Amino acid sequence: MKIKHIFFDLDHTLWDFEKNSKISLEELFQEYLIDYRINFKIFYKVYKKINNDLWDKYRKGEISKNFLRDSRFEKVLNFFSIYDKSLSFKLANFYVKNTPKKKYVFPNCHNVLDNLYEKYNLHIITNGFEEVQYTKLKNSNLMKYFDKIITSESAGYLKPDRRIFDYALNLLGIDVKECIMIGDNPHIDCLSAESIGIRSILFTPSKIKFNDYNKSEIKKIKYKISDLNELLKIL
């Protein structure tokens, strides 16, 4: 059966999360933390570690969305022996308000979507918070390409839970053989989709090495690309 529907992950796949997030954190640092004796490079490294750990717990259902948002900057400040809940609240609000407004997408993103949009039905499947993801899509001029925006909050499940894909298939009324999933994480995006029969393509930008991931998982995925432009050769 011919592919008719393409599911894209958003963060780290189309929207350049690392670049946009770092810019927002630099602005936040200048606004609120410049007078503290903190090195930004260390601050950024600590934030990424804490944020990634909290997101891992959120995906597993161990913490809530609000706990993730409210605690990550408090934990970062505590690392630097700053115990100021009022400040951590300001940092959290600044980050959530400003980061989704950033517009950087990966190279060739719009060109590829322009091409695919003419041939396929395009959709988003994302674990990101609903209101934030819509802001990202609108500000980066991506919204126009997609028929359905499926968030973990609307589906009630987070990737890699296969039920988020079942939800998407039922919502669209389509068969697994009609679609393909494109994402940056071999486990969360690709193998979880393939577990219910959806083919997948792993997108890993050239600046990130494939060996950063589990090698056994990488081997299970047939298609791997480092530039979005490569999609036009596969699809």
Backbone as JSON, one array per atom type, in Angstrom:
{
  "sequence": "MKIKHIFFDLDHTLWDFEKNSKISLEELFQEYLIDYRINFKIFYKVYKKINNDLWDKYRKGEISKNFLRDSRFEKVLNFFSIYDKSLSFKLANFYVKNTPKKKYVFPNCHNVLDNLYEKYNLHIITNGFEEVQYTKLKNSNLMKYFDKIITSESAGYLKPDRRIFDYALNLLGIDVKECIMIGDNPHIDCLSAESIGIRSILFTPSKIKFNDYNKSEIKKIKYKISDLNELLKIL",
  "N": [[0.84, -1.21, 0.0], [0.51, 2.2, -0.8], [2.24, 5.01, 0.66], [0.44, 7.51, 2.26], [0.19, 9.25, 4.34], [2.22, 11.22, 6.44], [3.84, 11.27, 9.48], [5.33, 13.59, 11.58], [7.72, 14.17, 14.12], [8.16, 17.04, 16.25], [9.97, 18.78, 17.91], [13.5, 18.87, 17.73], [13.41, 17.67, 15.29], [12.0, 19.02, 13.21], [11.65, 21.65, 14.22], [14.26, 23.44, 15.58], [15.19, 22.58, 18.44], [17.39, 22.64, 20.28], [18.92, 24.88, 19.47], [17.05, 27.0, 19.57], [16.25, 26.86, 22.24], [18.67, 27.34, 23.6], [19.22, 29.99, 22.85], [17.09, 31.29, 24.1], [17.67, 30.7, 26.76], [20.08, 32.05, 27.05], [19.17, 34.68, 26.86], [17.52, 34.75, 29.09], [19.43, 34.36, 31.07], [20.94, 36.72, 30.86], [19.01, 38.54, 31.58], [18.24, 37.89, 34.22], [20.29, 36.64, 35.71], [22.8, 37.67, 35.44], [24.2, 39.12, 37.33], [24.95, 37.32, 39.19], [27.5, 35.1, 40.34], [28.05, 33.17, 38.16], [28.94, 30.92, 35.63], [27.96, 30.94, 32.28], [28.18, 28.73, 30.5], [28.44, 26.57, 32.21], [26.06, 26.81, 33.6], [24.25, 26.31, 31.49], [24.87, 23.66, 30.83], [24.21, 22.34, 33.22], [21.49, 22.93, 33.37], [20.5, 21.56, 31.07], [21.01, 18.89, 31.76], [19.42, 18.53, 34.08], [16.89, 19.19, 33.06], [16.56, 17.25, 31.02], [16.54, 14.91, 32.57], [14.22, 15.32, 34.08], [12.31, 15.38, 32.03], [12.5, 12.75, 31.16], [11.42, 11.43, 33.34], [8.87, 12.51, 33.25], [7.87, 11.45, 30.83], [7.67, 8.83, 31.62], [5.61, 8.96, 33.32], [6.05, 9.61, 35.95], [6.2, 12.13, 37.07], [4.37, 15.25, 37.05], [3.25, 17.56, 34.48], [3.18, 20.21, 35.48], [4.9, 19.98, 37.67], [7.33, 19.47, 36.38], [7.71, 21.88, 34.94], [7.77, 23.75, 37.04], [9.83, 22.98, 38.73], [12.32, 22.65, 37.45], [14.01, 24.93, 37.07], [14.3, 25.74, 39.67], [15.76, 23.61, 40.71], [18.1, 23.94, 39.22], [19.02, 26.45, 40.13], [19.41, 25.78, 42.81], [21.56, 24.08, 42.54], [23.59, 25.89, 42.19], [23.68, 26.94, 44.68], [21.69, 28.82, 45.17], [18.86, 29.79, 46.65], [15.99, 30.59, 45.97], [12.82, 30.82, 45.5], [11.09, 32.6, 44.31], [12.63, 33.76, 42.31], [13.2, 31.49, 40.75], [10.65, 30.95, 39.83], [10.22, 33.17, 38.19], [12.16, 32.69, 36.23], [11.18, 30.3, 35.14], [8.74, 31.13, 34.04], [9.62, 33.04, 32.17], [11.11, 31.45, 30.42], [9.22, 29.59, 29.39], [7.44, 31.32, 28.19], [8.96, 32.71, 26.27], [10.65, 30.95, 24.74], [9.1, 29.3, 22.87], [8.56, 31.18, 20.92], [10.72, 31.45, 19.32], [12.25, 30.99, 16.1], [13.85, 29.21, 14.68], [14.39, 26.59, 12.45], [15.36, 23.33, 11.2], [17.91, 23.04, 8.63], [16.76, 23.21, 5.26], [14.18, 22.59, 5.91], [11.66, 23.98, 5.32], [11.67, 23.88, 2.53], [11.62, 21.12, 2.02], [9.19, 20.41, 3.25], [7.44, 21.9, 1.67], [7.62, 20.47, -0.71], [6.75, 17.86, 0.06], [4.22, 18.38, 0.98], [2.65, 18.66, -1.25], [2.19, 16.11, -2.07], [1.52, 14.37, 0.0], [-0.41, 13.76, 3.03], [0.29, 15.59, 5.8], [1.27, 15.37, 9.22], [1.63, 16.12, 12.74], [3.14, 14.48, 15.49], [3.65, 14.79, 18.79], [5.36, 15.03, 21.95], [5.48, 17.35, 23.29], [4.25, 20.12, 25.29], [0.9, 21.11, 24.8], [-0.09, 23.86, 24.3], [2.31, 25.17, 23.97], [3.53, 23.88, 21.78], [1.85, 24.56, 19.65], [2.35, 27.3, 19.52], [5.04, 27.31, 18.74], [4.82, 26.15, 16.18], [3.29, 28.06, 14.82], [4.86, 30.42, 14.98], [7.18, 29.72, 13.67], [6.33, 29.41, 11.15], [5.27, 26.94, 10.34], [2.83, 25.78, 10.69], [1.02, 25.79, 8.55], [1.48, 23.57, 6.98], [0.43, 21.25, 8.07], [-2.11, 18.82, 8.61], [-3.21, 17.54, 10.9], [-2.49, 18.1, 14.31], [-1.14, 16.3, 16.67], [-0.89, 15.97, 19.98], [0.69, 14.74, 22.98], [-0.83, 15.4, 25.14], [-3.41, 15.78, 24.11], [-3.9, 13.25, 23.13], [-3.61, 11.65, 25.35], [-1.56, 9.98, 25.94], [1.99, 9.47, 26.03], [4.65, 9.37, 23.7], [7.16, 6.91, 24.22], [4.84, 5.3, 24.26], [2.81, 3.14, 22.61], [0.15, 3.6, 22.25], [-0.36, 6.24, 21.61], [0.07, 6.34, 18.93], [-1.89, 4.58, 18.03], [-4.06, 6.14, 18.69], [-3.71, 8.27, 16.9], [-4.0, 6.96, 14.42], [-6.64, 6.06, 14.59], [-7.96, 8.5, 14.84], [-7.53, 9.63, 12.34], [-8.51, 7.69, 10.73], [-7.05, 5.73, 9.3], [-4.83, 3.21, 7.87], [-2.01, 1.37, 9.15], [-0.18, 0.8, 7.16], [-0.35, 2.86, 5.43], [1.14, 4.97, 6.27], [4.03, 6.77, 7.62], [6.57, 7.4, 10.05], [8.56, 10.09, 11.15], [11.29, 10.96, 13.03], [13.55, 12.09, 15.67], [14.47, 10.45, 17.67], [15.48, 7.18, 18.26], [14.2, 5.26, 19.89], [11.95, 6.52, 21.17], [10.54, 7.76, 19.06], [10.86, 6.26, 16.56], [11.09, 3.29, 16.89], [8.96, 2.86, 18.56], [6.83, 3.56, 16.91], [7.17, 1.64, 14.92], [6.55, -0.62, 16.33], [3.85, -1.0, 16.12], [3.55, -1.38, 13.5], [3.99, 0.8, 11.85], [6.05, 2.25, 9.49], [9.33, 3.81, 9.72], [11.54, 6.69, 9.83], [14.68, 7.67, 10.85], [15.84, 10.7, 11.96], [18.82, 12.29, 12.28], [20.62, 14.98, 12.91], [23.65, 16.14, 11.36], [25.43, 17.24, 13.18], [25.04, 15.82, 15.43], [26.08, 12.73, 16.6], [25.5, 9.4, 15.45], [26.28, 7.45, 17.25], [25.63, 8.42, 19.69], [23.34, 7.32, 20.47], [21.58, 4.26, 21.4], [23.13, 1.55, 20.04], [22.1, -0.92, 19.23], [19.43, -0.34, 18.9], [19.55, 1.51, 16.85], [20.34, -0.11, 14.68], [18.05, -1.49, 14.09], [16.47, 0.17, 12.64], [15.6, 0.95, 9.42], [15.81, 3.2, 7.66], [17.87, 6.02, 7.79], [18.66, 9.37, 8.24], [20.55, 12.42, 7.87], [20.05, 14.89, 7.02], [17.26, 16.8, 6.25], [16.6, 17.04, 3.6], [17.14, 14.62, 2.45], [14.9, 13.15, 2.69], [13.36, 13.49, 0.44], [14.46, 11.8, -1.39], [13.87, 9.34, -0.42], [11.11, 9.14, 0.01]],
  "CA": [[0.0, 0.0, 0.0], [1.29, 3.43, -0.93], [2.2, 5.95, 1.77], [-0.41, 8.68, 2.06], [0.28, 10.11, 5.51], [3.53, 11.31, 7.08], [3.85, 11.83, 10.83], [6.6, 14.19, 11.99], [7.98, 14.72, 15.44], [8.42, 18.47, 16.07], [11.24, 19.2, 18.53], [14.71, 18.14, 17.33], [13.2, 17.06, 13.98], [11.72, 20.16, 12.34], [11.97, 22.84, 15.02], [15.59, 23.23, 16.16], [14.99, 22.79, 19.87], [18.64, 22.99, 20.96], [19.3, 26.24, 19.12], [16.05, 27.93, 20.1], [16.31, 26.81, 23.7], [19.9, 27.99, 24.06], [19.04, 31.44, 22.68], [16.18, 31.73, 25.15], [18.39, 30.61, 28.04], [21.04, 33.16, 27.06], [18.4, 35.89, 27.17], [17.11, 34.6, 30.48], [20.63, 34.54, 31.89], [21.26, 38.14, 30.84], [17.93, 39.28, 32.24], [18.04, 37.61, 35.65], [21.38, 35.98, 36.44], [24.09, 38.24, 35.06], [24.89, 39.64, 38.52], [25.4, 36.2, 40.02], [28.82, 34.61, 39.92], [27.78, 31.9, 37.49], [29.41, 30.81, 34.25], [26.81, 30.51, 31.48], [28.4, 27.4, 29.94], [28.13, 25.6, 33.26], [24.62, 26.94, 33.81], [23.57, 25.66, 30.37], [25.1, 22.22, 30.96], [23.43, 21.88, 34.37], [20.07, 23.01, 33.0], [20.18, 20.49, 30.13], [21.0, 17.61, 32.49], [18.24, 18.5, 34.95], [15.71, 19.2, 32.21], [16.45, 15.94, 30.37], [16.16, 13.94, 33.6], [12.82, 15.55, 34.42], [11.5, 14.95, 30.89], [12.48, 11.29, 31.17], [10.45, 11.05, 34.38], [7.54, 12.91, 32.77], [7.46, 10.47, 29.83], [7.35, 7.59, 32.33], [4.45, 9.19, 34.17], [6.47, 9.72, 37.35], [5.96, 13.5, 37.52], [3.38, 15.97, 36.26], [3.69, 18.68, 33.64], [3.42, 21.37, 36.33], [6.11, 19.75, 38.47], [8.47, 19.65, 35.49], [7.87, 23.3, 34.66], [8.03, 24.55, 38.24], [10.98, 22.55, 39.52], [13.61, 22.54, 36.78], [14.88, 26.07, 37.34], [14.6, 25.72, 41.1], [16.85, 22.65, 40.88], [19.3, 24.54, 38.66], [19.47, 27.47, 41.07], [19.91, 25.09, 44.0], [22.89, 23.56, 42.22], [24.52, 27.0, 42.39], [23.45, 27.42, 46.05], [20.75, 29.93, 45.16], [17.59, 29.25, 47.14], [15.07, 31.71, 45.79], [11.69, 30.3, 44.73], [10.53, 33.69, 43.51], [13.48, 33.86, 41.13], [13.0, 30.3, 39.91], [9.35, 31.12, 39.2], [10.42, 34.15, 37.11], [12.91, 32.01, 35.17], [10.28, 29.34, 34.51], [7.78, 31.87, 33.22], [10.35, 33.65, 31.06], [11.5, 30.41, 29.47], [8.02, 29.04, 28.74], [6.83, 32.37, 27.39], [9.81, 33.19, 25.17], [11.27, 29.92, 23.9], [8.28, 28.9, 21.72], [8.51, 32.25, 19.92], [11.91, 31.37, 18.47], [11.81, 30.56, 14.77], [14.83, 28.42, 13.95], [14.09, 25.22, 12.06], [16.54, 22.71, 10.62], [18.15, 23.37, 7.22], [15.92, 22.61, 4.23], [12.88, 22.21, 6.47], [10.54, 24.51, 4.56], [11.74, 23.37, 1.16], [11.17, 19.72, 2.04], [7.75, 20.38, 3.55], [6.76, 22.4, 0.47], [7.57, 19.36, -1.66], [5.95, 16.76, 0.58], [2.85, 18.86, 1.16], [1.93, 18.49, -2.52], [1.98, 14.69, -2.38], [1.09, 13.6, 1.16], [-1.06, 14.42, 4.16], [1.32, 15.73, 6.82], [0.75, 15.52, 10.59], [2.61, 16.19, 13.83], [2.92, 13.72, 16.73], [4.65, 15.38, 19.68], [5.19, 14.94, 23.4], [5.56, 18.7, 23.85], [3.02, 20.66, 25.86], [0.04, 21.5, 23.69], [-0.12, 25.29, 23.98], [3.67, 25.54, 23.56], [3.81, 23.36, 20.45], [1.12, 25.37, 18.68], [3.07, 28.56, 19.39], [6.23, 27.02, 17.93], [4.41, 25.92, 14.79], [2.83, 29.32, 14.23], [5.93, 31.4, 14.88], [8.19, 29.25, 12.72], [5.64, 29.29, 9.86], [5.13, 25.52, 9.99], [1.45, 25.33, 10.88], [0.29, 25.67, 7.27], [1.74, 22.31, 6.3], [-0.06, 20.07, 8.76], [-3.55, 18.6, 8.74], [-3.52, 17.24, 12.29], [-1.45, 18.26, 15.31], [-1.48, 15.34, 17.72], [0.0, 16.12, 21.14], [0.5, 13.71, 24.0], [-1.92, 15.84, 26.03], [-4.7, 15.52, 23.46], [-4.05, 11.8, 22.96], [-3.65, 11.01, 26.66], [-0.4, 9.09, 26.04], [3.24, 10.04, 25.54], [5.63, 8.47, 23.07], [7.02, 5.8, 23.27], [3.63, 4.49, 24.43], [2.26, 2.88, 21.27], [-1.25, 4.03, 22.18], [-0.47, 7.55, 20.97], [-0.03, 6.06, 17.48], [-3.24, 4.04, 17.84], [-4.96, 7.31, 18.74], [-3.55, 9.01, 15.64], [-4.57, 6.17, 13.33], [-8.1, 6.08, 14.74], [-8.41, 9.86, 14.58], [-7.48, 9.88, 10.9], [-9.19, 6.61, 10.03], [-6.12, 5.21, 8.3], [-4.15, 1.96, 8.15], [-0.58, 1.54, 9.43], [0.59, 0.69, 5.92], [-0.49, 4.11, 4.67], [1.86, 6.09, 6.91], [5.42, 6.64, 8.06], [6.91, 8.31, 11.14], [9.9, 10.67, 11.07], [11.65, 11.58, 14.3], [14.98, 12.14, 15.99], [14.84, 9.5, 18.72], [15.22, 5.82, 17.76], [13.28, 4.54, 20.76], [10.71, 7.26, 21.43], [9.82, 8.04, 17.8], [10.9, 5.26, 15.49], [10.77, 1.92, 17.26], [7.6, 2.82, 19.12], [5.92, 3.53, 15.76], [7.31, 0.37, 14.22], [5.97, -1.68, 17.16], [2.48, -1.26, 15.68], [3.57, -1.58, 12.05], [4.25, 2.04, 11.1], [7.44, 2.41, 9.09], [9.92, 5.02, 10.31], [12.82, 7.24, 9.36], [15.38, 8.33, 11.94], [16.55, 11.93, 11.57], [19.86, 12.66, 13.22], [21.44, 16.03, 12.29], [25.07, 15.79, 11.26], [26.19, 17.69, 14.35], [24.84, 14.82, 16.47], [26.58, 11.47, 16.09], [24.62, 8.26, 15.66], [26.7, 6.65, 18.4], [25.07, 8.97, 20.92], [22.16, 6.52, 20.76], [21.76, 2.84, 21.59], [23.5, 1.01, 18.73], [21.2, -2.01, 18.86], [18.2, 0.28, 18.43], [19.86, 2.12, 15.55], [20.41, -1.15, 13.66], [16.7, -1.97, 13.78], [15.77, 1.16, 11.83], [16.11, 0.83, 8.06], [16.16, 4.47, 7.05], [18.5, 7.0, 8.68], [19.07, 10.55, 7.48], [21.16, 13.5, 8.66], [19.57, 16.14, 6.43], [15.86, 16.63, 5.87], [16.55, 16.95, 2.15], [17.23, 13.2, 2.08], [13.54, 12.58, 2.67], [12.84, 13.56, -0.92], [15.0, 10.66, -2.12], [13.3, 8.12, 0.15], [9.64, 9.12, -0.11]],
  "C": [[0.88, 1.25, 0.0], [1.14, 4.33, 0.29], [1.37, 7.17, 1.39], [-0.25, 9.71, 3.16], [1.69, 10.06, 6.11], [3.37, 11.97, 8.44], [5.25, 12.37, 11.12], [6.6, 14.44, 13.5], [8.29, 16.2, 15.21], [9.78, 18.87, 16.6], [12.38, 18.28, 18.11], [14.57, 17.49, 15.95], [12.92, 18.13, 12.93], [12.16, 21.45, 13.03], [13.26, 22.57, 15.77], [15.57, 23.57, 17.64], [16.27, 23.28, 20.55], [19.02, 24.45, 20.71], [18.34, 27.25, 19.72], [16.09, 28.01, 21.62], [17.53, 27.55, 24.23], [19.8, 29.51, 23.94], [18.17, 32.0, 23.8], [16.87, 31.71, 26.51], [19.46, 31.7, 28.16], [20.34, 34.47, 27.41], [17.96, 35.9, 28.62], [18.27, 34.88, 31.42], [21.0, 36.02, 31.98], [20.24, 38.97, 31.63], [17.94, 39.12, 33.76], [19.29, 37.16, 36.42], [22.75, 36.6, 36.19], [24.88, 38.73, 36.26], [25.34, 38.54, 39.47], [26.73, 35.69, 39.47], [28.67, 33.2, 39.34], [28.31, 31.98, 36.06], [28.27, 30.26, 33.39], [26.99, 29.1, 30.93], [28.06, 26.32, 30.97], [26.63, 25.61, 33.55], [23.84, 26.16, 32.74], [23.7, 24.14, 30.48], [24.26, 21.64, 32.09], [21.94, 21.87, 34.03], [19.69, 21.84, 32.09], [20.09, 19.14, 30.84], [19.75, 17.49, 33.34], [16.97, 18.42, 34.12], [15.49, 17.84, 31.54], [16.0, 14.87, 31.36], [14.68, 14.08, 33.96], [11.89, 15.12, 33.28], [11.42, 13.44, 30.82], [11.46, 10.79, 32.2], [9.03, 11.39, 33.94], [7.01, 11.9, 31.76], [7.05, 9.15, 30.49], [6.14, 7.75, 33.25], [4.77, 9.35, 35.63], [6.26, 11.11, 37.93], [4.95, 14.16, 36.59], [4.03, 17.06, 35.42], [4.05, 19.89, 34.51], [4.67, 21.21, 37.18], [7.36, 19.96, 37.62], [8.74, 21.14, 35.28], [8.34, 24.08, 35.88], [9.35, 24.22, 38.91], [12.32, 22.63, 38.8], [14.54, 23.71, 37.08], [15.2, 26.19, 38.83], [15.76, 24.77, 41.38], [18.17, 23.21, 40.34], [19.87, 25.59, 39.62], [20.05, 26.83, 42.34], [21.3, 24.52, 43.78], [23.96, 24.63, 42.46], [24.33, 27.67, 43.76], [22.64, 28.71, 46.09], [19.39, 29.37, 45.51], [16.56, 30.38, 47.14], [13.92, 31.24, 44.89], [11.06, 31.36, 43.85], [11.33, 33.85, 42.22], [13.27, 32.68, 40.19], [11.66, 30.38, 39.18], [9.44, 32.1, 38.02], [11.15, 33.5, 35.93], [12.01, 31.05, 34.4], [9.3, 30.04, 33.58], [8.43, 32.48, 31.99], [10.63, 32.6, 29.98], [10.29, 29.89, 28.68], [7.37, 30.06, 27.82], [7.65, 32.69, 26.14], [10.36, 32.12, 24.24], [10.41, 29.53, 22.7], [8.18, 29.95, 20.62], [9.7, 32.22, 18.98], [11.57, 30.63, 17.18], [12.77, 29.61, 14.04], [14.34, 26.99, 13.7], [15.35, 24.64, 11.42], [16.69, 23.07, 9.14], [17.25, 22.55, 6.29], [14.52, 22.24, 4.7], [11.72, 22.69, 5.6], [10.52, 24.0, 3.12], [11.21, 21.94, 1.07], [9.67, 19.63, 2.29], [6.93, 20.91, 2.38], [6.58, 21.27, -0.55], [6.64, 18.24, -1.2], [4.48, 17.12, 0.7], [2.0, 18.65, -0.09], [1.53, 17.04, -2.78], [1.36, 13.89, -1.24], [0.26, 14.45, 2.13], [-0.05, 14.42, 5.31], [0.68, 15.99, 8.18], [1.92, 15.59, 11.57], [2.18, 15.24, 14.94], [4.02, 14.14, 17.69], [4.31, 15.17, 21.14], [5.17, 16.32, 24.05], [4.21, 19.17, 24.36], [2.19, 21.35, 24.78], [0.12, 22.97, 23.31], [1.24, 25.78, 23.48], [3.95, 25.1, 22.13], [3.07, 24.15, 19.37], [1.81, 26.71, 18.45], [4.31, 28.39, 18.53], [5.86, 26.9, 16.45], [4.02, 27.22, 14.1], [3.98, 30.28, 14.0], [7.03, 30.99, 13.9], [7.6, 28.99, 11.33], [5.52, 27.84, 9.39], [3.67, 25.04, 10.01], [0.73, 25.02, 9.57], [0.44, 24.32, 6.6], [0.93, 21.13, 6.84], [-1.58, 20.01, 8.91], [-3.94, 18.39, 10.2], [-2.28, 17.45, 13.17], [-1.85, 17.39, 16.48], [-0.45, 15.47, 18.84], [-0.28, 15.0, 22.13], [-0.64, 14.09, 24.94], [-3.28, 15.56, 25.41], [-4.96, 14.02, 23.33], [-4.2, 11.08, 24.3], [-2.5, 10.05, 26.88], [0.82, 9.8, 25.48], [4.04, 8.97, 24.8], [6.68, 8.12, 24.12], [5.8, 4.89, 23.47], [2.94, 4.35, 23.07], [0.82, 3.37, 21.13], [-1.42, 5.43, 21.59], [-0.58, 7.39, 19.44], [-1.39, 5.44, 17.15], [-4.25, 5.17, 17.8], [-4.91, 8.06, 17.41], [-4.2, 8.27, 14.47], [-6.1, 6.19, 13.38], [-8.67, 7.46, 14.43], [-8.51, 10.13, 13.08], [-8.22, 8.81, 10.08], [-8.33, 5.98, 8.96], [-5.46, 3.92, 8.8], [-2.65, 2.22, 8.36], [0.26, 1.54, 8.16], [0.55, 1.96, 5.08], [0.4, 5.23, 5.2], [3.29, 5.73, 7.3], [5.7, 7.71, 9.1], [8.35, 8.79, 10.98], [10.21, 11.38, 12.38], [13.12, 11.44, 14.61], [15.42, 11.08, 16.99], [14.49, 8.07, 18.28], [14.2, 5.07, 18.58], [11.92, 5.23, 20.85], [9.89, 7.46, 20.17], [9.72, 6.82, 16.89], [10.45, 3.87, 15.9], [9.39, 1.8, 17.89], [6.57, 2.81, 18.0], [5.97, 2.17, 15.07], [6.7, -0.79, 15.02], [4.52, -1.96, 16.8], [2.39, -1.33, 14.15], [3.75, -0.34, 11.21], [5.73, 2.1, 10.74], [8.01, 3.73, 9.63], [11.21, 5.42, 9.63], [13.43, 7.99, 10.53], [16.14, 9.53, 11.4], [17.54, 12.29, 12.66], [20.74, 13.7, 12.54], [22.92, 15.7, 12.36], [25.88, 16.2, 12.47], [26.02, 16.72, 15.54], [25.25, 13.47, 15.89], [25.6, 10.33, 16.39], [25.01, 7.46, 16.91], [26.31, 7.27, 19.74], [23.86, 8.15, 21.37], [22.55, 5.06, 20.98], [21.99, 2.17, 20.22], [22.57, -0.11, 18.28], [19.87, -1.47, 18.35], [18.4, 0.89, 17.04], [19.8, 1.07, 14.43], [19.03, -1.63, 13.23], [15.94, -1.04, 12.83], [16.4, 1.2, 10.43], [16.61, 2.15, 7.5], [16.69, 5.45, 8.09], [18.98, 8.17, 7.83], [19.69, 11.58, 8.42], [20.78, 14.87, 8.13], [18.14, 15.89, 5.95], [15.68, 16.47, 4.36], [16.55, 15.49, 1.65], [15.87, 12.53, 2.03], [13.0, 12.52, 1.25], [13.36, 12.4, -1.79], [14.36, 9.35, -1.66], [11.81, 8.01, -0.14], [9.18, 9.31, -1.55]]
}
